[in-house]
PDB file of C-alpha atoms in Angstrom:
ATOM      1  CA  MET K 131     -25.966 -66.729-104.918  1.00  0.00           C
ATOM      2  CA  GLN K 132     -23.365 -64.484-101.677  1.00  0.00           C
ATOM      3  CA  SER K 133     -21.501 -65.882 -99.295  1.00  0.00           C
ATOM      4  CA  GLN K 134     -23.846 -66.231 -95.320  1.00  0.00           C
ATOM      5  CA  ASN K 135     -21.658 -66.193 -92.415  1.00  0.00           C
ATOM      6  CA  CYS K 136     -21.332 -69.351 -90.787  1.00  0.00           C
ATOM      7  CA  ARG K 137     -24.266 -69.692 -88.225  1.00  0.00           C
ATOM      8  CA  LEU K 138     -21.712 -71.601 -86.195  1.00  0.00           C
ATOM      9  CA  CYS K 139     -18.565 -70.517 -85.943  1.00  0.00           C
ATOM     10  CA  GLY K 140     -19.197 -67.186 -88.260  1.00  0.00           C
ATOM     11  CA  SER K 141     -16.733 -67.630 -91.159  1.00  0.00           C
ATOM     12  CA  LYS K 142     -17.711 -66.805 -94.168  1.00  0.00           C
ATOM     13  CA  SER K 143     -19.875 -69.673 -96.277  1.00  0.00           C
ATOM     14  CA  ASN K 144     -20.524 -71.365 -99.609  1.00  0.00           C
ATOM     15  CA  TYR K 145     -22.806 -71.281-101.674  1.00  0.00           C
ATOM     16  CA  ILE K 146     -23.830 -75.642-102.499  1.00  0.00           C
ATOM     17  CA  LYS K 147     -25.083 -75.331-106.171  1.00  0.00           C
ATOM     18  CA  THR K 148     -27.262 -77.651-106.861  1.00  0.00           C
ATOM     19  CA  GLU K 149     -29.864 -78.587-109.950  1.00  0.00           C
ATOM     20  CA  THR K 150     -33.438 -79.658-108.006  1.00  0.00           C
ATOM     21  CA  LEU K 151     -32.858 -78.342-104.955  1.00  0.00           C
ATOM     22  CA  GLU K 152     -36.019 -75.204-104.227  1.00  0.00           C
ATOM     23  CA  GLU K 153     -33.942 -73.889-101.211  1.00  0.00           C
ATOM     24  CA  ASP K 154     -30.668 -71.973-100.960  1.00  0.00           C
ATOM     25  CA  TYR K 155     -27.929 -73.799 -98.639  1.00  0.00           C
ATOM     26  CA  TYR K 156     -24.196 -73.052 -97.540  1.00  0.00           C
ATOM     27  CA  HIS K 157     -21.366 -75.061 -96.182  1.00  0.00           C
ATOM     28  CA  CYS K 158     -18.900 -73.449 -94.332  1.00  0.00           C
ATOM     29  CA  PRO K 159     -15.264 -74.202 -94.883  1.00  0.00           C
ATOM     30  CA  GLU K 160     -13.611 -74.299 -91.626  1.00  0.00           C
ATOM     31  CA  CYS K 161     -16.136 -75.763 -88.659  1.00  0.00           C
ATOM     32  CA  ASP K 162     -18.441 -77.871 -91.856  1.00  0.00           C
ATOM     33  CA  LEU K 163     -21.251 -77.109 -90.803  1.00  0.00           C
ATOM     34  CA  ILE K 164     -24.500 -77.073 -93.140  1.00  0.00           C
ATOM     35  CA  PHE K 165     -27.121 -74.673 -93.096  1.00  0.00           C
ATOM     36  CA  MET K 166     -30.485 -73.745 -95.029  1.00  0.00           C
ATOM     37  CA  ASP K 167     -30.385 -69.909 -96.096  1.00  0.00           C
ATOM     38  CA  LYS K 168     -32.500 -68.078 -93.227  1.00  0.00           C
ATOM     39  CA  LYS K 169     -35.443 -67.089 -95.942  1.00  0.00           C
ATOM     40  CA  ASP K 170     -36.041 -71.360 -96.554  1.00  0.00           C
ATOM     41  CA  VAL K 171     -37.281 -71.819 -92.847  1.00  0.00           C
ATOM     42  CA  ILE K 172     -40.041 -72.666 -93.093  1.00  0.00           C
ATOM     43  CA  SER K 173     -42.603 -71.312 -89.940  1.00  0.00           C
ATOM     44  CA  THR K 174     -42.862 -72.074 -86.253  1.00  0.00           C
ATOM     45  CA  GLU K 175     -45.973 -73.861 -87.442  1.00  0.00           C
ATOM     46  CA  SER K 176     -45.085 -75.380 -89.582  1.00  0.00           C
ATOM     47  CA  GLU K 177     -43.123 -76.842 -87.597  1.00  0.00           C
ATOM     48  CA  LYS K 178     -45.195 -77.638 -85.197  1.00  0.00           C
ATOM     49  CA  GLU K 179     -46.974 -79.082 -86.774  1.00  0.00           C
ATOM     50  CA  ARG K 180     -44.848 -81.741 -88.371  1.00  0.00           C
ATOM     51  CA  TYR K 181     -43.088 -82.660 -84.911  1.00  0.00           C
ATOM     52  CA  GLN K 182     -46.859 -84.227 -84.567  1.00  0.00           C
ATOM     53  CA  GLU K 183     -47.290 -86.407 -87.321  1.00  0.00           C
ATOM     54  CA  HIS K 184     -44.533 -88.100 -85.767  1.00  0.00           C
ATOM     55  CA  ASP K 185     -44.796 -91.988 -83.905  1.00  0.00           C
ATOM     56  CA  ASN K 186     -42.570 -91.570 -80.461  1.00  0.00           C
ATOM     57  CA  THR K 187     -44.296 -92.789 -78.774  1.00  0.00           C
ATOM     58  CA  HIS K 188     -43.627 -96.263 -76.345  1.00  0.00           C
ATOM     59  CA  GLU K 189     -45.689 -98.387 -78.874  1.00  0.00           C
ATOM     60  CA  ASN K 190     -43.404 -97.764 -81.525  1.00  0.00           C
ATOM     61  CA  GLU K 191     -40.928-100.197 -80.964  1.00  0.00           C
ATOM     62  CA  GLY K 192     -38.554 -99.121 -84.028  1.00  0.00           C
ATOM     63  CA  TYR K 193     -38.273 -95.340 -81.897  1.00  0.00           C
ATOM     64  CA  VAL K 194     -37.985 -97.255 -78.090  1.00  0.00           C
ATOM     65  CA  ASN K 195     -35.300 -99.829 -79.352  1.00  0.00           C
ATOM     66  CA  MET K 196     -32.806 -95.985 -81.495  1.00  0.00           C
ATOM     67  CA  PHE K 197     -33.313 -94.929 -77.765  1.00  0.00           C
ATOM     68  CA  GLU K 198     -32.207 -97.765 -75.793  1.00  0.00           C
ATOM     69  CA  ASP K 199     -29.571 -97.921 -78.551  1.00  0.00           C
ATOM     70  CA  PHE K 200     -28.529 -94.956 -77.943  1.00  0.00           C
ATOM     71  CA  ILE K 201     -28.366 -95.523 -74.329  1.00  0.00           C
ATOM     72  CA  GLU K 202     -26.426 -98.003 -74.474  1.00  0.00           C
ATOM     73  CA  ARG K 203     -23.829 -96.274 -76.845  1.00  0.00           C
ATOM     74  CA  ALA K 204     -23.960 -92.590 -75.793  1.00  0.00           C
ATOM     75  CA  VAL K 205     -24.615 -93.129 -71.759  1.00  0.00           C
ATOM     76  CA  GLU K 206     -23.893 -95.730 -69.966  1.00  0.00           C
ATOM     77  CA  PRO K 207     -20.442 -95.817 -70.648  1.00  0.00           C
ATOM     78  CA  TYR K 208     -19.264 -92.551 -69.500  1.00  0.00           C
ATOM     79  CA  PHE K 209     -22.345 -91.769 -67.122  1.00  0.00           C
ATOM     80  CA  ASP K 210     -22.542 -92.650 -63.458  1.00  0.00           C
ATOM     81  CA  PHE K 211     -26.470 -92.911 -62.703  1.00  0.00           C
ATOM     82  CA  ALA K 212     -26.598 -92.116 -59.501  1.00  0.00           C
ATOM     83  CA  LYS K 213     -29.336 -91.408 -57.793  1.00  0.00           C
ATOM     84  CA  GLU K 214     -28.165 -87.524 -57.126  1.00  0.00           C
ATOM     85  CA  ALA K 215     -27.621 -87.091 -61.090  1.00  0.00           C
ATOM     86  CA  LYS K 216     -29.203 -83.959 -62.249  1.00  0.00           C
ATOM     87  CA  VAL K 217     -30.472 -84.446 -65.897  1.00  0.00           C
ATOM     88  CA  LEU K 218     -31.830 -82.892 -68.726  1.00  0.00           C
ATOM     89  CA  GLU K 219     -33.369 -83.971 -72.112  1.00  0.00           C
ATOM     90  CA  PHE K 220     -32.775 -81.119 -74.699  1.00  0.00           C
ATOM     91  CA  GLY K 221     -36.006 -80.759 -77.596  1.00  0.00           C
ATOM     92  CA  CYS K 222     -37.436 -83.677 -75.909  1.00  0.00           C
ATOM     93  CA  GLY K 223     -40.329 -83.886 -78.213  1.00  0.00           C
ATOM     94  CA  PRO K 224     -44.307 -85.032 -77.752  1.00  0.00           C
ATOM     95  CA  GLY K 225     -43.366 -88.125 -76.479  1.00  0.00           C
ATOM     96  CA  PRO K 226     -40.198 -88.414 -73.938  1.00  0.00           C
ATOM     97  CA  VAL K 227     -39.809 -91.560 -74.502  1.00  0.00           C
ATOM     98  CA  LEU K 228     -36.087 -91.334 -73.340  1.00  0.00           C
ATOM     99  CA  ALA K 229     -36.518 -89.930 -70.561  1.00  0.00           C
ATOM    100  CA  ASP K 230     -38.511 -91.967 -69.951  1.00  0.00           C
ATOM    101  CA  LEU K 231     -36.122 -94.787 -70.715  1.00  0.00           C
ATOM    102  CA  LEU K 232     -33.396 -93.102 -68.556  1.00  0.00           C
ATOM    103  CA  GLU K 233     -36.082 -92.704 -65.278  1.00  0.00           C
ATOM    104  CA  GLU K 234     -36.493 -96.494 -65.278  1.00  0.00           C
ATOM    105  CA  LYS K 235     -31.954 -96.109 -64.232  1.00  0.00           C
ATOM    106  CA  GLU K 236     -33.680 -94.362 -60.550  1.00  0.00           C
ATOM    107  CA  VAL K 237     -32.399 -90.212 -62.338  1.00  0.00           C
ATOM    108  CA  LYS K 238     -34.736 -87.434 -62.015  1.00  0.00           C
ATOM    109  CA  VAL K 239     -35.224 -86.529 -65.408  1.00  0.00           C
ATOM    110  CA  ASP K 240     -36.352 -82.743 -66.581  1.00  0.00           C
ATOM    111  CA  LEU K 241     -37.852 -82.012 -69.289  1.00  0.00           C
ATOM    112  CA  TYR K 242     -37.502 -78.837 -72.486  1.00  0.00           C
ATOM    113  CA  ASP K 243     -38.698 -78.852 -75.920  1.00  0.00           C
ATOM    114  CA  PRO K 244     -39.906 -75.391 -77.289  1.00  0.00           C
ATOM    115  CA  TYR K 245     -44.003 -76.733 -78.702  1.00  0.00           C
ATOM    116  CA  PHE K 246     -44.753 -80.151 -75.670  1.00  0.00           C
ATOM    117  CA  PHE K 247     -42.158 -78.601 -72.728  1.00  0.00           C
ATOM    118  CA  PRO K 248     -41.428 -74.612 -72.631  1.00  0.00           C
ATOM    119  CA  ASP K 249     -40.845 -75.017 -69.041  1.00  0.00           C
ATOM    120  CA  GLU K 250     -37.266 -73.025 -69.161  1.00  0.00           C
ATOM    121  CA  SER K 251     -36.751 -73.480 -65.719  1.00  0.00           C
ATOM    122  CA  TYR K 252     -33.982 -75.626 -66.483  1.00  0.00           C
ATOM    123  CA  LYS K 253     -32.049 -72.698 -67.413  1.00  0.00           C
ATOM    124  CA  ASN K 254     -31.713 -71.792 -63.785  1.00  0.00           C
ATOM    125  CA  LYS K 255     -30.259 -75.859 -63.003  1.00  0.00           C
ATOM    126  CA  LYS K 256     -26.714 -76.901 -62.749  1.00  0.00           C
ATOM    127  CA  TYR K 257     -27.228 -80.811 -65.063  1.00  0.00           C
ATOM    128  CA  ASP K 258     -24.224 -83.449 -64.644  1.00  0.00           C
ATOM    129  CA  LEU K 259     -25.807 -85.002 -68.481  1.00  0.00           C
ATOM    130  CA  ILE K 260     -27.149 -83.141 -70.620  1.00  0.00           C
ATOM    131  CA  THR K 261     -28.993 -85.453 -74.049  1.00  0.00           C
ATOM    132  CA  SER K 262     -30.765 -83.899 -76.887  1.00  0.00           C
ATOM    133  CA  THR K 263     -31.267 -86.403 -79.996  1.00  0.00           C
ATOM    134  CA  GLU K 264     -33.232 -85.125 -83.399  1.00  0.00           C
ATOM    135  CA  VAL K 265     -32.726 -81.736 -82.630  1.00  0.00           C
ATOM    136  CA  PHE K 266     -29.649 -80.292 -83.445  1.00  0.00           C
ATOM    137  CA  GLU K 267     -30.603 -79.895 -86.594  1.00  0.00           C
ATOM    138  CA  HIS K 268     -33.398 -78.185 -86.231  1.00  0.00           C
ATOM    139  CA  LEU K 269     -31.752 -75.829 -84.801  1.00  0.00           C
ATOM    140  CA  LEU K 270     -30.923 -72.004 -86.446  1.00  0.00           C
ATOM    141  CA  ASN K 271     -29.104 -70.864 -83.745  1.00  0.00           C
ATOM    142  CA  PRO K 272     -26.526 -73.267 -83.259  1.00  0.00           C
ATOM    143  CA  ALA K 273     -24.091 -71.221 -81.366  1.00  0.00           C
ATOM    144  CA  LYS K 274     -26.403 -69.712 -79.235  1.00  0.00           C
ATOM    145  CA  GLU K 275     -27.590 -72.956 -77.983  1.00  0.00           C
ATOM    146  CA  ILE K 276     -24.991 -74.998 -77.563  1.00  0.00           C
ATOM    147  CA  GLU K 277     -23.213 -71.726 -75.164  1.00  0.00           C
ATOM    148  CA  SER K 278     -26.611 -72.051 -73.768  1.00  0.00           C
ATOM    149  CA  LEU K 279     -26.705 -75.386 -73.009  1.00  0.00           C
ATOM    150  CA  LEU K 280     -22.492 -75.710 -71.985  1.00  0.00           C
ATOM    151  CA  PHE K 281     -23.894 -72.969 -69.502  1.00  0.00           C
ATOM    152  CA  ILE K 282     -26.082 -75.509 -67.336  1.00  0.00           C
ATOM    153  CA  LEU K 283     -23.536 -78.632 -67.731  1.00  0.00           C
ATOM    154  CA  LYS K 284     -21.885 -79.212 -64.785  1.00  0.00           C
ATOM    155  CA  GLU K 285     -17.981 -78.827 -64.488  1.00  0.00           C
ATOM    156  CA  ASN K 286     -17.231 -82.556 -65.678  1.00  0.00           C
ATOM    157  CA  GLY K 287     -20.382 -83.245 -66.752  1.00  0.00           C
ATOM    158  CA  ILE K 288     -21.428 -85.660 -70.628  1.00  0.00           C
ATOM    159  CA  MET K 289     -23.390 -83.949 -73.595  1.00  0.00           C
ATOM    160  CA  ALA K 290     -24.842 -86.800 -75.350  1.00  0.00           C
ATOM    161  CA  ILE K 291     -26.360 -85.552 -79.012  1.00  0.00           C
ATOM    162  CA  MET K 292     -27.865 -87.265 -82.257  1.00  0.00           C
ATOM    163  CA  THR K 293     -27.900 -86.177 -84.811  1.00  0.00           C
ATOM    164  CA  HIS K 294     -27.000 -87.787 -88.484  1.00  0.00           C
ATOM    165  CA  PHE K 295     -24.464 -86.590 -89.541  1.00  0.00           C
ATOM    166  CA  HIS K 296     -22.981 -85.330 -93.025  1.00  0.00           C
ATOM    167  CA  LYS K 297     -19.719 -86.437 -95.233  1.00  0.00           C
ATOM    168  CA  LYS K 298     -19.806 -83.062 -97.664  1.00  0.00           C
ATOM    169  CA  ASP K 299     -15.575 -83.762 -97.005  1.00  0.00           C
ATOM    170  CA  GLU K 300     -15.959 -86.386 -99.035  1.00  0.00           C
ATOM    171  CA  ASP K 301     -15.353 -87.429-102.889  1.00  0.00           C
ATOM    172  CA  ASN K 302     -18.907 -89.027-103.315  1.00  0.00           C
ATOM    173  CA  PHE K 303     -21.036 -87.028-101.468  1.00  0.00           C
ATOM    174  CA  ILE K 304     -24.040 -85.217-102.779  1.00  0.00           C
ATOM    175  CA  PHE K 305     -25.680 -83.529 -99.989  1.00  0.00           C
ATOM    176  CA  GLU K 306     -28.666 -82.800-102.820  1.00  0.00           C
ATOM    177  CA  ASP K 307     -28.963 -86.529-103.045  1.00  0.00           C
ATOM    178  CA  TRP K 308     -29.116 -86.956 -99.755  1.00  0.00           C
ATOM    179  CA  TRP K 309     -31.732 -88.204 -97.879  1.00  0.00           C
ATOM    180  CA  TYR K 310     -32.553 -86.463 -94.077  1.00  0.00           C
ATOM    181  CA  LYS K 311     -32.526 -83.133 -95.220  1.00  0.00           C
ATOM    182  CA  TRP K 312     -35.809 -84.667 -97.014  1.00  0.00           C
ATOM    183  CA  ASP K 313     -37.278 -83.486 -94.062  1.00  0.00           C
ATOM    184  CA  LYS K 314     -37.402 -79.653 -93.914  1.00  0.00           C
ATOM    185  CA  THR K 315     -37.495 -79.259 -90.928  1.00  0.00           C
ATOM    186  CA  HIS K 316     -33.564 -80.344 -90.957  1.00  0.00           C
ATOM    187  CA  ILE K 317     -32.071 -76.978 -91.295  1.00  0.00           C
ATOM    188  CA  THR K 318     -28.661 -77.272 -89.918  1.00  0.00           C
ATOM    189  CA  PHE K 319     -26.301 -79.915 -90.409  1.00  0.00           C
ATOM    190  CA  PHE K 320     -23.178 -80.869 -88.104  1.00  0.00           C
ATOM    191  CA  SER K 321     -20.370 -83.449 -88.828  1.00  0.00           C
ATOM    192  CA  LYS K 322     -17.788 -85.199 -87.803  1.00  0.00           C
ATOM    193  CA  LYS K 323     -15.064 -82.187 -88.669  1.00  0.00           C
ATOM    194  CA  THR K 324     -17.999 -79.652 -86.949  1.00  0.00           C
ATOM    195  CA  MET K 325     -17.747 -81.931 -83.136  1.00  0.00           C
ATOM    196  CA  LYS K 326     -14.059 -81.725 -83.300  1.00  0.00           C
ATOM    197  CA  TRP K 327     -13.988 -78.589 -84.056  1.00  0.00           C
ATOM    198  CA  ILE K 328     -17.235 -76.854 -81.430  1.00  0.00           C
ATOM    199  CA  ALA K 329     -14.599 -79.789 -78.954  1.00  0.00           C
ATOM    200  CA  GLU K 330     -12.076 -77.730 -79.295  1.00  0.00           C
ATOM    201  CA  LYS K 331     -13.900 -74.253 -80.086  1.00  0.00           C
ATOM    202  CA  TYR K 332     -14.847 -74.332 -76.023  1.00  0.00           C
ATOM    203  CA  ASN K 333     -12.951 -76.663 -74.659  1.00  0.00           C
ATOM    204  CA  LEU K 334     -14.475 -79.973 -74.498  1.00  0.00           C
ATOM    205  CA  GLU K 335     -13.544 -83.638 -74.584  1.00  0.00           C
ATOM    206  CA  VAL K 336     -15.272 -85.457 -77.139  1.00  0.00           C
ATOM    207  CA  LEU K 337     -15.524 -89.047 -74.588  1.00  0.00           C
ATOM    208  CA  PHE K 338     -16.687 -90.875 -78.306  1.00  0.00           C
ATOM    209  CA  ILE K 339     -17.957 -90.124 -82.100  1.00  0.00           C
ATOM    210  CA  GLY K 340     -20.124 -92.619 -84.292  1.00  0.00           C
ATOM    211  CA  ASN K 341     -19.272 -92.927 -88.071  1.00  0.00           C
ATOM    212  CA  LYS K 342     -23.029 -91.801 -88.380  1.00  0.00           C
ATOM    213  CA  LYS K 343     -24.536 -89.874 -86.269  1.00  0.00           C
ATOM    214  CA  LEU K 344     -23.256 -89.649 -82.546  1.00  0.00           C
ATOM    215  CA  CYS K 345     -21.205 -87.907 -80.221  1.00  0.00           C
ATOM    216  CA  VAL K 346     -20.440 -87.891 -76.408  1.00  0.00           C
ATOM    217  CA  PHE K 347     -18.112 -84.390 -74.548  1.00  0.00           C
ATOM    218  CA  LYS K 348     -16.989 -83.927 -71.685  1.00  0.00           C
ATOM    219  CA  LYS K 349     -16.966 -80.119 -69.871  1.00  0.00           C
TER     220      LYS K 349
END
């Protein structure tokens, strides 16, 4: 299997050899991104159907708790909930629970999701806070999306991200066994090293990075 160029940094990426996986994956030694071969990415129709199966509602206590924890750990310590603040929930899905929780703190939140809230007027605005939870793992072109988000993030603005980190650099990590790639809409995988690479590349300050899935940037 030939190498491919990384979809984040453009470097030559190495094929990940596995015994059981039907899909092909590559690992970038430069930025530590892991990504699925484009030939194995499911159609947008199948992807939307998969999202519609999720129970992303206020009635799902576990789902709500996840966002409350996200706000407590990745937003409140770094963001001033002023009424004039502009917030974007990027990739909010069919049930914008996080946006509702943020608006309870008296800020106005714009929604964007390519399938469920496709209004792209957000691209013409500037934001104090951008949240993106369980979204980055779905990005086919992460460099393009990250640059687009940073363009609309104000100076000193905050971007808070949730996506589970792989641990490719650890000896006991076996990508083939990692549960997070079982969802076939998950096609791009970041690590703590990847997040630090993004910060250096785009001149961002890392305010917080968790061991498993949270990262907060300041522009």
